[in-house]
mmCIF file of C-alpha atoms and ligand atoms in Angstrom:
data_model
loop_
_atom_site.group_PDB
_atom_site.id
_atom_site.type_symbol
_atom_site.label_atom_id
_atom_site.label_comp_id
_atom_site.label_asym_id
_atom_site.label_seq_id
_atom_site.Cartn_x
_atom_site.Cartn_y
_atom_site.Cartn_z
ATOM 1 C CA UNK O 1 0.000 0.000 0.000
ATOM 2 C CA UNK O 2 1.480 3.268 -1.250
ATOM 3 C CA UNK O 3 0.136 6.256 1.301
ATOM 4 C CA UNK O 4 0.180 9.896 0.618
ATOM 5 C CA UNK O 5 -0.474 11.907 4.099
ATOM 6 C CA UNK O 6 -1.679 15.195 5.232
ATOM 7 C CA UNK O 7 -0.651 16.974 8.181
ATOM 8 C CA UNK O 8 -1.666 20.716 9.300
ATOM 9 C CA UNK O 9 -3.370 20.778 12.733
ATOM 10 C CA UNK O 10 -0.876 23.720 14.026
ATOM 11 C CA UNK O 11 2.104 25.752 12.048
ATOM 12 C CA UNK O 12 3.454 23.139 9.873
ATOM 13 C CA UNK O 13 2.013 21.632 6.570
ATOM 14 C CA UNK O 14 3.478 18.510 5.810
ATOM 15 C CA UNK O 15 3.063 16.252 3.175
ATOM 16 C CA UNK O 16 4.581 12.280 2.974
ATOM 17 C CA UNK O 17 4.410 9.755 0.885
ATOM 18 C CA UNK O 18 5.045 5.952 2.870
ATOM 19 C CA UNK O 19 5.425 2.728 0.574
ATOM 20 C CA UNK O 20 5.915 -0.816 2.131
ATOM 21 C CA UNK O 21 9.430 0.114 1.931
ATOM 22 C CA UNK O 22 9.389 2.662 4.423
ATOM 23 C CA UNK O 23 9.424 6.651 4.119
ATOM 24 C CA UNK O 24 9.772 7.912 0.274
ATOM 25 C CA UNK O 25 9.067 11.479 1.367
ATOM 26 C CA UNK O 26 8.445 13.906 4.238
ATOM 27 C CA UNK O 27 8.345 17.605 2.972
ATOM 28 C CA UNK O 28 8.022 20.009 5.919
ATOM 29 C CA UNK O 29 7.261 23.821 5.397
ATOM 30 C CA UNK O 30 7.578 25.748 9.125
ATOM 31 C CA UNK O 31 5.413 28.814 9.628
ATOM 32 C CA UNK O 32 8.106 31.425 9.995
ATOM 33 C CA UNK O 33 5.531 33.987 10.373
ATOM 34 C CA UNK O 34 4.347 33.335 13.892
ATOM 35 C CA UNK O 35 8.131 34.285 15.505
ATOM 36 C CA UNK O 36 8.002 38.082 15.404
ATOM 37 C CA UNK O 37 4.290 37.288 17.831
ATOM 38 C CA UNK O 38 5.966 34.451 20.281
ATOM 39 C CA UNK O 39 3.293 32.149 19.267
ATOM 40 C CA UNK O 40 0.912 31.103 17.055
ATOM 41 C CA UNK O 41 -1.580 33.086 14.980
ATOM 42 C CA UNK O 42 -4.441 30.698 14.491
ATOM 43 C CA UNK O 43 -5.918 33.057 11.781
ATOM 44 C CA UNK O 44 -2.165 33.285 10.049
ATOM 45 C CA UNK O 45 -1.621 29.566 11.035
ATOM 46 C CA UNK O 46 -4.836 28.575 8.190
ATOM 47 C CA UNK O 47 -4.122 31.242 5.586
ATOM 48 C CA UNK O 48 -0.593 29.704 5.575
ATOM 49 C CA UNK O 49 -1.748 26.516 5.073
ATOM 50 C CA UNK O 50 -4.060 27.624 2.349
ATOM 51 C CA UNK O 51 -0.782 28.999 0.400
ATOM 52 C CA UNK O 52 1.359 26.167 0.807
ATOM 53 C CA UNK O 53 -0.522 22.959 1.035
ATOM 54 C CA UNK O 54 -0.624 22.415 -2.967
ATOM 55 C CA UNK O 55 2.929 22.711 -3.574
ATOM 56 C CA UNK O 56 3.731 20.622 -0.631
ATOM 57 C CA UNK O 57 1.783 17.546 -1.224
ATOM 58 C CA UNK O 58 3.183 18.118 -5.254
ATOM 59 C CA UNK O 59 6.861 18.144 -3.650
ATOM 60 C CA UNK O 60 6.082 15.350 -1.469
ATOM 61 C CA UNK O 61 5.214 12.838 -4.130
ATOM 62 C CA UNK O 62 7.846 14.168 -6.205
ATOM 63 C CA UNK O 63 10.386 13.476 -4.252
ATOM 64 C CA UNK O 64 8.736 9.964 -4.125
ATOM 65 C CA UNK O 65 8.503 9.356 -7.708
ATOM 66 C CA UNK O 66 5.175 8.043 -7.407
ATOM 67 C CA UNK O 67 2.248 9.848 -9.667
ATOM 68 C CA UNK O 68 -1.274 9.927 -7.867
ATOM 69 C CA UNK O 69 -2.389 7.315 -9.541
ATOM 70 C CA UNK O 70 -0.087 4.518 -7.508
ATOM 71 C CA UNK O 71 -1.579 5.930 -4.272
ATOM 72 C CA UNK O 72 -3.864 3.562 -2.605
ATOM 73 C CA UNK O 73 -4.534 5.677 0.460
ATOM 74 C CA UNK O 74 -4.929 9.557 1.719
ATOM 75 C CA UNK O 75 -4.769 9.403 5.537
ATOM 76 C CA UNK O 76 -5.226 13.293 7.217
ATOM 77 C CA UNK O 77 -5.013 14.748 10.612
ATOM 78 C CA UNK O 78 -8.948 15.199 11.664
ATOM 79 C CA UNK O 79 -7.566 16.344 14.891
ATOM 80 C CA UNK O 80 -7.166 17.630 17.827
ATOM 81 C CA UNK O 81 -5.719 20.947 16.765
ATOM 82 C CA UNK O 82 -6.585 24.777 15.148
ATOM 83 C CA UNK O 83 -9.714 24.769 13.727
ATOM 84 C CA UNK O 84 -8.739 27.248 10.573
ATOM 85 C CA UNK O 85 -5.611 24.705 9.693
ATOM 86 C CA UNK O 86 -7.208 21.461 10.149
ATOM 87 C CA UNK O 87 -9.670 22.397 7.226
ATOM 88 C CA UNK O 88 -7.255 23.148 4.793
ATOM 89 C CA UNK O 89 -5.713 19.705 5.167
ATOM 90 C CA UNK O 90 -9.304 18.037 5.760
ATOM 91 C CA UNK O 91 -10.365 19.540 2.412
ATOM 92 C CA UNK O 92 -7.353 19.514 0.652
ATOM 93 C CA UNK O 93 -7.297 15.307 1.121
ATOM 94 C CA UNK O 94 -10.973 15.114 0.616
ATOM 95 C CA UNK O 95 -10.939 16.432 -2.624
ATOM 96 C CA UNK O 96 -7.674 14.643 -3.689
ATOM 97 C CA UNK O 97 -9.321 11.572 -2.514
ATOM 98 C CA UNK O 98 -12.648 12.247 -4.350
ATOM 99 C CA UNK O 99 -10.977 13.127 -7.842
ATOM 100 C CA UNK O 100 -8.493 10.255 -7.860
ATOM 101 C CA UNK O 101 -11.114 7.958 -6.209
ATOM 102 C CA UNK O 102 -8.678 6.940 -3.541
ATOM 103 C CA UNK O 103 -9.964 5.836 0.233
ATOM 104 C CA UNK O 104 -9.600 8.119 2.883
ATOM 105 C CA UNK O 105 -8.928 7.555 6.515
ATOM 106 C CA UNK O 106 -8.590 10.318 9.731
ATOM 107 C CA UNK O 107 -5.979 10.370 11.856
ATOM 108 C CA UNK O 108 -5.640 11.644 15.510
ATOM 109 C CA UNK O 109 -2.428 13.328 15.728
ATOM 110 C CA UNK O 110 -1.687 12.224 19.099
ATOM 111 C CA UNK O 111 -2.454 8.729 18.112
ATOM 112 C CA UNK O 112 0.161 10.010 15.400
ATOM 113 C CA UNK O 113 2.497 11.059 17.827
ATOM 114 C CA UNK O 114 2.328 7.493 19.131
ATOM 115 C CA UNK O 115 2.368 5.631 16.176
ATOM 116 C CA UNK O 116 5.870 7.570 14.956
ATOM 117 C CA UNK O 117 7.473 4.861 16.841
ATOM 118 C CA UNK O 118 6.377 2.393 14.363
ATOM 119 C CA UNK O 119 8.398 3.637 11.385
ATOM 120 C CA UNK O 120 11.462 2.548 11.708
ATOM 121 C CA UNK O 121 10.414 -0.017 14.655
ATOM 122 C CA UNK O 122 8.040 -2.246 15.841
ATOM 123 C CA UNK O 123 7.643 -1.702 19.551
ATOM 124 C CA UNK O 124 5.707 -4.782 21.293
ATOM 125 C CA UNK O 125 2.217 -4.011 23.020
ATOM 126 C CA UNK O 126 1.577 -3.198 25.890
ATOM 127 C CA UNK O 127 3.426 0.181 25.965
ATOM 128 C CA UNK O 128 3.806 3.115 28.341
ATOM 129 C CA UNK O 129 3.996 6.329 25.965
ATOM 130 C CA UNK O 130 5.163 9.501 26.856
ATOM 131 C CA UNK O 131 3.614 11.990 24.925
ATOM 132 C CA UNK O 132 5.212 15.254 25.337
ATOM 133 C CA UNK O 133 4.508 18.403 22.908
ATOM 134 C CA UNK O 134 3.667 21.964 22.688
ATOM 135 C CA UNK O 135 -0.443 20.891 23.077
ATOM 136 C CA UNK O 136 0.076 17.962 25.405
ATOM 137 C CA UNK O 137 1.838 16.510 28.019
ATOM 138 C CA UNK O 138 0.269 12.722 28.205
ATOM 139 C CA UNK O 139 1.315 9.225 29.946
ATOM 140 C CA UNK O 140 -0.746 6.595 27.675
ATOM 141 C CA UNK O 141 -1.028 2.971 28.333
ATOM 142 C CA UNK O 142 -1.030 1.575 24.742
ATOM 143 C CA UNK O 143 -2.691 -2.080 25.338
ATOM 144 C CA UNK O 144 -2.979 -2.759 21.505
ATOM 145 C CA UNK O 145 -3.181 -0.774 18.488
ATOM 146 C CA UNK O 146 -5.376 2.234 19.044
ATOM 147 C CA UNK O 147 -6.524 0.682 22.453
ATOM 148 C CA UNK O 148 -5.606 3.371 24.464
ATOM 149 C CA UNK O 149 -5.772 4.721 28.571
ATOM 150 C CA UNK O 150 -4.468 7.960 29.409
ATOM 151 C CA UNK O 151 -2.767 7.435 32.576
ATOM 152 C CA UNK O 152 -1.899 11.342 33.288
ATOM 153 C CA UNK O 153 -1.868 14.424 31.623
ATOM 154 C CA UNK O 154 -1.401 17.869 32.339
ATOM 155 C CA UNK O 155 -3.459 19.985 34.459
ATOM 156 C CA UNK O 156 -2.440 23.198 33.060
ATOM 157 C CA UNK O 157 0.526 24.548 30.624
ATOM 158 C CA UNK O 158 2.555 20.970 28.305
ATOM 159 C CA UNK O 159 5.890 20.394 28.701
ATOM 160 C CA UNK O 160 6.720 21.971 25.180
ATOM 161 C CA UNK O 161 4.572 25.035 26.213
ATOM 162 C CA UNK O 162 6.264 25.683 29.362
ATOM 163 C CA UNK O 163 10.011 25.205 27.237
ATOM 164 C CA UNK O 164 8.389 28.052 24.679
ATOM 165 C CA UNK O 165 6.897 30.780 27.780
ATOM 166 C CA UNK O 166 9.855 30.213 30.483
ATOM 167 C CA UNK O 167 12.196 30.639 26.821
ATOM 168 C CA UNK O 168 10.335 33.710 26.098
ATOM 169 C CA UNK O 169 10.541 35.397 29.383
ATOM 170 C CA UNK O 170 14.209 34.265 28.722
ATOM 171 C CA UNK O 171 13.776 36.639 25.477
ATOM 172 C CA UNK O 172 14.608 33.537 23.268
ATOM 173 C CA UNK O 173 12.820 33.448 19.886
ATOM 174 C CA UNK O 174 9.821 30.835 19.124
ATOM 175 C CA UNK O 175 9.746 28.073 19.307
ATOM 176 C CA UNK O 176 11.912 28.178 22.188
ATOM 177 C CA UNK O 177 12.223 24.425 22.836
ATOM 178 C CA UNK O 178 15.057 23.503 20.447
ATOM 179 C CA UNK O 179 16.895 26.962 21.503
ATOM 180 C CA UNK O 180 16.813 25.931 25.295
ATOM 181 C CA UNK O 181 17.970 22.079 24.374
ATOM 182 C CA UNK O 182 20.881 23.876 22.770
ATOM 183 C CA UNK O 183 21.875 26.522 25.086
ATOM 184 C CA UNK O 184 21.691 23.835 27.893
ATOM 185 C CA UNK O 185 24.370 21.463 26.939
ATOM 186 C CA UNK O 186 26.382 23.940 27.694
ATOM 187 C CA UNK O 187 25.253 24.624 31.259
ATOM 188 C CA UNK O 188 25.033 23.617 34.811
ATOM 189 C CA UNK O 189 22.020 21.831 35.143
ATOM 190 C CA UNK O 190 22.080 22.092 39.239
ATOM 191 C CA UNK O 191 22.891 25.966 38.670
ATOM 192 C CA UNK O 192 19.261 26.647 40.112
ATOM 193 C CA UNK O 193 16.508 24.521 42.004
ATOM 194 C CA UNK O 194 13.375 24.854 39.781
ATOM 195 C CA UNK O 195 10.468 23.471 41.386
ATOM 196 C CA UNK O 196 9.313 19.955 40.192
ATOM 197 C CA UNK O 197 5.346 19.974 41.317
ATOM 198 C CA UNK O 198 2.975 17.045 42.134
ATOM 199 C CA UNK O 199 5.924 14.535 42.117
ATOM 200 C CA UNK O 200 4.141 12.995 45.150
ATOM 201 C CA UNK O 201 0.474 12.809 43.796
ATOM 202 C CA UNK O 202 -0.596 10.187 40.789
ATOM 203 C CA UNK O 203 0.526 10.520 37.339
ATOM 204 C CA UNK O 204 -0.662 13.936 36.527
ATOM 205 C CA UNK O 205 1.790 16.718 35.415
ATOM 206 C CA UNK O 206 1.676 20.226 36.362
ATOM 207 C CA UNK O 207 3.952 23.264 34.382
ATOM 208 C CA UNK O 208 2.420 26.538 35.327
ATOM 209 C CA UNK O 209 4.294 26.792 38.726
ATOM 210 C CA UNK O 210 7.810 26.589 37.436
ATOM 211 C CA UNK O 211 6.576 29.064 34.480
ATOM 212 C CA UNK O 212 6.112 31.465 37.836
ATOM 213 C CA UNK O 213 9.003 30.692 39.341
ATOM 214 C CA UNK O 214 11.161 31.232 36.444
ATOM 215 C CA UNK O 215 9.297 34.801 35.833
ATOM 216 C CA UNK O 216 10.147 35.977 39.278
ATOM 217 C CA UNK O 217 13.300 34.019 39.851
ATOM 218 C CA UNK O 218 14.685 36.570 36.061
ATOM 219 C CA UNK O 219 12.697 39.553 37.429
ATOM 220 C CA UNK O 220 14.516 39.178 40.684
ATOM 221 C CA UNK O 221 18.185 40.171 38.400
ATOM 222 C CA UNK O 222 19.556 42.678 36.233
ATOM 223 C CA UNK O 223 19.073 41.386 32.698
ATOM 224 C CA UNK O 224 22.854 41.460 32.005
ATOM 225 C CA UNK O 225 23.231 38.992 34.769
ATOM 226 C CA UNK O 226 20.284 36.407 33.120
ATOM 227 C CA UNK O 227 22.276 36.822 30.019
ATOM 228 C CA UNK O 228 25.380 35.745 31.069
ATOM 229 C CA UNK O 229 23.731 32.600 32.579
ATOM 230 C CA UNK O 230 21.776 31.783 29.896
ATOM 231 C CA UNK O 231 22.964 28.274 29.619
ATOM 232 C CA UNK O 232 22.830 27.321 33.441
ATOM 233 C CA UNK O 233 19.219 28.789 33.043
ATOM 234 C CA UNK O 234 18.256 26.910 30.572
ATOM 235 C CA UNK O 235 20.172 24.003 32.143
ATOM 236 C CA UNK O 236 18.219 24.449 35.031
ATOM 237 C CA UNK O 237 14.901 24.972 33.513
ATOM 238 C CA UNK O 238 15.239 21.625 31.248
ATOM 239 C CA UNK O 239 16.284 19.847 34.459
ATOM 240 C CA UNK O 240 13.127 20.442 36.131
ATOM 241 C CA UNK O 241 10.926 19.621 32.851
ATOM 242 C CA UNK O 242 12.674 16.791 32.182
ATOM 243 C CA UNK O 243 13.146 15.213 36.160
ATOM 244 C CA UNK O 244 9.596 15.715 36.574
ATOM 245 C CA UNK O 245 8.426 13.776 32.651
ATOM 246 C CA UNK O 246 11.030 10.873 33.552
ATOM 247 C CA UNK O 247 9.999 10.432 37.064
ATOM 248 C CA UNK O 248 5.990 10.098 36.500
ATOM 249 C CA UNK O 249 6.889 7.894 33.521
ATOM 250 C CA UNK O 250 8.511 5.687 35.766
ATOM 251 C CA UNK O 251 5.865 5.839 38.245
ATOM 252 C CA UNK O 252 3.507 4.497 35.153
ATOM 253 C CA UNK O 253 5.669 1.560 34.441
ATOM 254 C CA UNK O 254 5.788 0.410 38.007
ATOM 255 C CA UNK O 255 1.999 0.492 38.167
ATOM 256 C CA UNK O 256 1.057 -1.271 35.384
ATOM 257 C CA UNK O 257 4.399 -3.367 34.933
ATOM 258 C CA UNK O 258 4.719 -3.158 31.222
ATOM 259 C CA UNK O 259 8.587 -3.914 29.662
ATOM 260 C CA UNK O 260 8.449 -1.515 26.945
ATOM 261 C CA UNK O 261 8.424 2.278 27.128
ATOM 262 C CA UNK O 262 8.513 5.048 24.331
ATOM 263 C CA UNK O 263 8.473 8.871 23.815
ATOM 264 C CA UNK O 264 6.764 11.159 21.240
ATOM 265 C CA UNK O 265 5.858 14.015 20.169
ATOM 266 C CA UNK O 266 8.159 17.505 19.828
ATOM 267 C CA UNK O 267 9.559 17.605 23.089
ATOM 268 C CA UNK O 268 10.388 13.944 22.624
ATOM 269 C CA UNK O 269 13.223 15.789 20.531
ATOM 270 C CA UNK O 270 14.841 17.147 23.727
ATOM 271 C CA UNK O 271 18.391 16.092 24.151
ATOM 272 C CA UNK O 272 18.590 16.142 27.973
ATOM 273 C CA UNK O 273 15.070 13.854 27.965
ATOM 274 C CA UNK O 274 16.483 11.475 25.601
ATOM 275 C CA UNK O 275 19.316 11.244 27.386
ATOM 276 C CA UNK O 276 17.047 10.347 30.704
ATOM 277 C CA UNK O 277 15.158 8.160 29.519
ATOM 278 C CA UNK O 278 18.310 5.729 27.802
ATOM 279 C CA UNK O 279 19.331 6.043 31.500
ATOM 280 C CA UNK O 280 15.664 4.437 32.801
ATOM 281 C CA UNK O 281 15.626 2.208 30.795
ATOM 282 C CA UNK O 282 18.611 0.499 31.019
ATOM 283 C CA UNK O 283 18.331 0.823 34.893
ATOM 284 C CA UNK O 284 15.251 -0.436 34.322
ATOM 285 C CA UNK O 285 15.749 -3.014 31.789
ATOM 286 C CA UNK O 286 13.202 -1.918 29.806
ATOM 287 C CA UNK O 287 12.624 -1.780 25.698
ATOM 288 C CA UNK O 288 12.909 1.918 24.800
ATOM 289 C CA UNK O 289 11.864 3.500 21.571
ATOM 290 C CA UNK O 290 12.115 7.924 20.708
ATOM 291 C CA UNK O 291 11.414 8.317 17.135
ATOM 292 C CA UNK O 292 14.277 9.770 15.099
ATOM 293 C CA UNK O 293 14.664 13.503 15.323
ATOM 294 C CA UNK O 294 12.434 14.532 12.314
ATOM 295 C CA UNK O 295 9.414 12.386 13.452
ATOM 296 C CA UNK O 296 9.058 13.886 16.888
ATOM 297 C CA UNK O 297 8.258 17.351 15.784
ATOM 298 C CA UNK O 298 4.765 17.316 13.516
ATOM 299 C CA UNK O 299 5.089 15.555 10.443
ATOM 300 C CA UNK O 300 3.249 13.593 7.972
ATOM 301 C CA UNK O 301 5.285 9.971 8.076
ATOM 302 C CA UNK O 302 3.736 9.551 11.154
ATOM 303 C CA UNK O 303 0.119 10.823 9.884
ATOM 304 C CA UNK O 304 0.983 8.157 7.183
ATOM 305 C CA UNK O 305 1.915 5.352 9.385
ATOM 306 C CA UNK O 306 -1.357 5.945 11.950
ATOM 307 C CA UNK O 307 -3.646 5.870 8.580
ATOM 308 C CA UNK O 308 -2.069 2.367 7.362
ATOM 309 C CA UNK O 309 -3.132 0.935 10.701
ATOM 310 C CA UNK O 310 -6.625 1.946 10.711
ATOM 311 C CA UNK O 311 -7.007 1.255 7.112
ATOM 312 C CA UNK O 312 -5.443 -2.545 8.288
ATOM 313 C CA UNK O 313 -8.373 -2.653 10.794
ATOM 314 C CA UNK O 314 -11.006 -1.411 8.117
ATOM 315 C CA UNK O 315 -11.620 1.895 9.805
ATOM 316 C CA UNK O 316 -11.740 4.365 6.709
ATOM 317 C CA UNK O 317 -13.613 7.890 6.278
ATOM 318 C CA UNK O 318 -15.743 8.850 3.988
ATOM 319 C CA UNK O 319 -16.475 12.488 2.865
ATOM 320 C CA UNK O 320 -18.716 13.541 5.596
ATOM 321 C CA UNK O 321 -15.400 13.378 8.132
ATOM 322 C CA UNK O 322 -15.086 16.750 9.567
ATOM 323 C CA UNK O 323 -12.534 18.663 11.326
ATOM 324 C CA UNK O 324 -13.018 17.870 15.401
ATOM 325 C CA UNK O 325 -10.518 20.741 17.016
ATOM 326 C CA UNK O 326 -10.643 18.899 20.786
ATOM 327 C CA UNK O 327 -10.683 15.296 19.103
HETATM 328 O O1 KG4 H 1 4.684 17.946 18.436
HETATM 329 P P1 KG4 H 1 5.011 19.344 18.085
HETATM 330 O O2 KG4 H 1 5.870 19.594 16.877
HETATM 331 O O3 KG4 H 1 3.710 20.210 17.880
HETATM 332 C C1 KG4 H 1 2.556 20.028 18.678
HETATM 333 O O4 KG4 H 1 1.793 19.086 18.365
HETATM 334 O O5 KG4 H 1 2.467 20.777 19.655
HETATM 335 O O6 KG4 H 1 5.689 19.993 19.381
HETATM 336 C C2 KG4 H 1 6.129 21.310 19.386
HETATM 337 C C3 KG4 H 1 6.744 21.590 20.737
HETATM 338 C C4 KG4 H 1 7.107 23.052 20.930
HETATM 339 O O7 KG4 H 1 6.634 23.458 22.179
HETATM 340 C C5 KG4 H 1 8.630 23.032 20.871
HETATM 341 O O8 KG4 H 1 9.241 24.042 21.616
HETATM 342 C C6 KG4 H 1 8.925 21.662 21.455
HETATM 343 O O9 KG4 H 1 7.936 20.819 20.899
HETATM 344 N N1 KG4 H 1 10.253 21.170 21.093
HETATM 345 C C7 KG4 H 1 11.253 20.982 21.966
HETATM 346 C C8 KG4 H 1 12.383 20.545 21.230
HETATM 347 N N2 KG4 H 1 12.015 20.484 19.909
HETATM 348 C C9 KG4 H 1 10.710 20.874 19.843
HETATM 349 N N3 KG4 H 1 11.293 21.154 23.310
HETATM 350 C C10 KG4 H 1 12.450 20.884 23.926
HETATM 351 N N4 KG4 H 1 13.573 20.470 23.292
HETATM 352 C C11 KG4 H 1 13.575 20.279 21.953
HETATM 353 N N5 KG4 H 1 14.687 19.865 21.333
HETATM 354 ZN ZN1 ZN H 2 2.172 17.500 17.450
#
């Protein structure tokens, strides 16, 4: 089965094309126009979409070398995500799928998130997932394809959201996740005790406080003074994030006593997490699987993967599928 995906529930529009022999394409094109407001412009975000979605889905299968008509699927994001950018991609693969009378299927992108794992690896079921992105911060207990429990999740701001507000207070540019990974290697990751919150209670996560903290911990010093500590900050910062993601997720595998453990999503990208998370799991002796680098952030492989399962279990759309923002 030859697969041509969609994916545009935030800032990127992606387009990839996945034969049985793994990943032909994966065209990206970033939103640059969001940085100058710190975050993103849902109204932007869609009009964005609208300009670049043709070009990227032609790039995508010509980078392939496919032609439409050895496509035997369109899978799309249906959700969760911006409203305004999930119906450019929604109608985009409609109508590509109604003029080249190809089958459709929707695809949750934090399902997608999950399923990333399974490109380049099969991970066995059952599965603890850490799901960590600018949206999201989730612990999932994957039983069996698409049979999911969501152990924990975040009561307030994700992990990747807390990386891109503590980063801005930090005056670093959006998205400030990737900048902070980088700065940090280079600093003192016990520089400054962040707070890490609910660590005693359940599997939930909590972000908002050590947003606070950071905000008066900066206003508290000259700005010269944050600047020249930039890396321990961010050292510091990603410590806290990170102790706090690896700790609950080990508090999920000791509860439900699965063997196999993976990450996801764009935080999943996070050096100082990966590096974590190698450590728990060989501590631990567990099976650990992180998607490479360019299937953490969003992407269409992994839109492209997630459709190929449902369509193996028969669950395909049809063209009254609409856009479901909370999905
Ligand atoms: O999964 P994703 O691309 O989009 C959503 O579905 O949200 O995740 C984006 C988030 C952003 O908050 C970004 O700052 C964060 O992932 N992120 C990172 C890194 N790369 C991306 N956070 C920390 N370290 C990274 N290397
Ligand atoms: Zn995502």
């Amino acid at each position: 089965m030859n697969i041509l995906a969609i994916e545009s529930s935030c800032d990127d529009t992606s387009a990839a094309v996945l034969a049985p022999t793994g990943v032909l394409s994966n065209v990206i094109a970033s939103q640059s126009i969001h940085i100058k407001f710190g975050g993103v412009v849902p109204e932007l975000a869609s009009r964005a979409h609208q300009t670049t979605i043709s070009q990227t889905v032609a790039q995508a299968l010509d980078e392939s070398k496919l032609t439409l008509d050895a496509i035997d699927l369109v899978a799309v994001t249906q959700g969760p995500g911006l409203m305004g950018s999930l119906l450019v991609g929604l109608c985009f693969a409609k109508g590509l799928a109604l003029a080249n009378h190809i089958p459709l299927v929707g695809v949750n992108h934090m399902d997608a998130h999950i399923y990333a794992n399974f490109i380049d690896e099969s991970p066995s079921f059952p599965f603890i997932c850490l799901t960590v992105s600018g949206g999201h911060t989730q612990l999932v207990h994957v039983k069996a394809p698409f049979e999911h429990e969501i152990l924990g999740s975040t009561r307030d701001d994700a992990a990747g959201e807390a990386f891109d507000k503590i980063g801005k207070i930090l005056g670093l540019s959006y998205p400030a996740g990737p900048v902070m990974d980088k700065l940090s290697k280079e600093g003192d990751a016990k520089f400054h005790k962040f707070p890490q919150a609910l660590l005693k209670e359940g599997l939930d996560f909590s972000f908002s406080g050590l947003k606070t903290s950071a905000l008066y911990y900066t206003q508290a010093k000259e700005d010269a003074w944050v600047q020249e500590h930039l890396n321990d900050i961010c050292a510091s910062v990603s410590e806290a994030i990170t102790e706090v993601l690896i700790k609950k997720l080990k508090r999920a595998v000791q509860q439900t006593g699965v063997e196999t453990i993976a990450i996801a999503g764009g935080v999943s990208a996070n050096s100082m997490l990966r590096a974590k998370a190698k450590k728990m799991a060989d501590t631990m002796s567990l099976n650990l699987h992180i998607p490479k680098l360019s299937y953490c952030t969003d992407n269409a492989a992994m839109i492209a993967i997630t459709g190929k399962m449902k369509a193996e279990l028969g669950e395909y759309a049809d063209m009254n599928m609409k856009p479901f923002a909370s999905l």
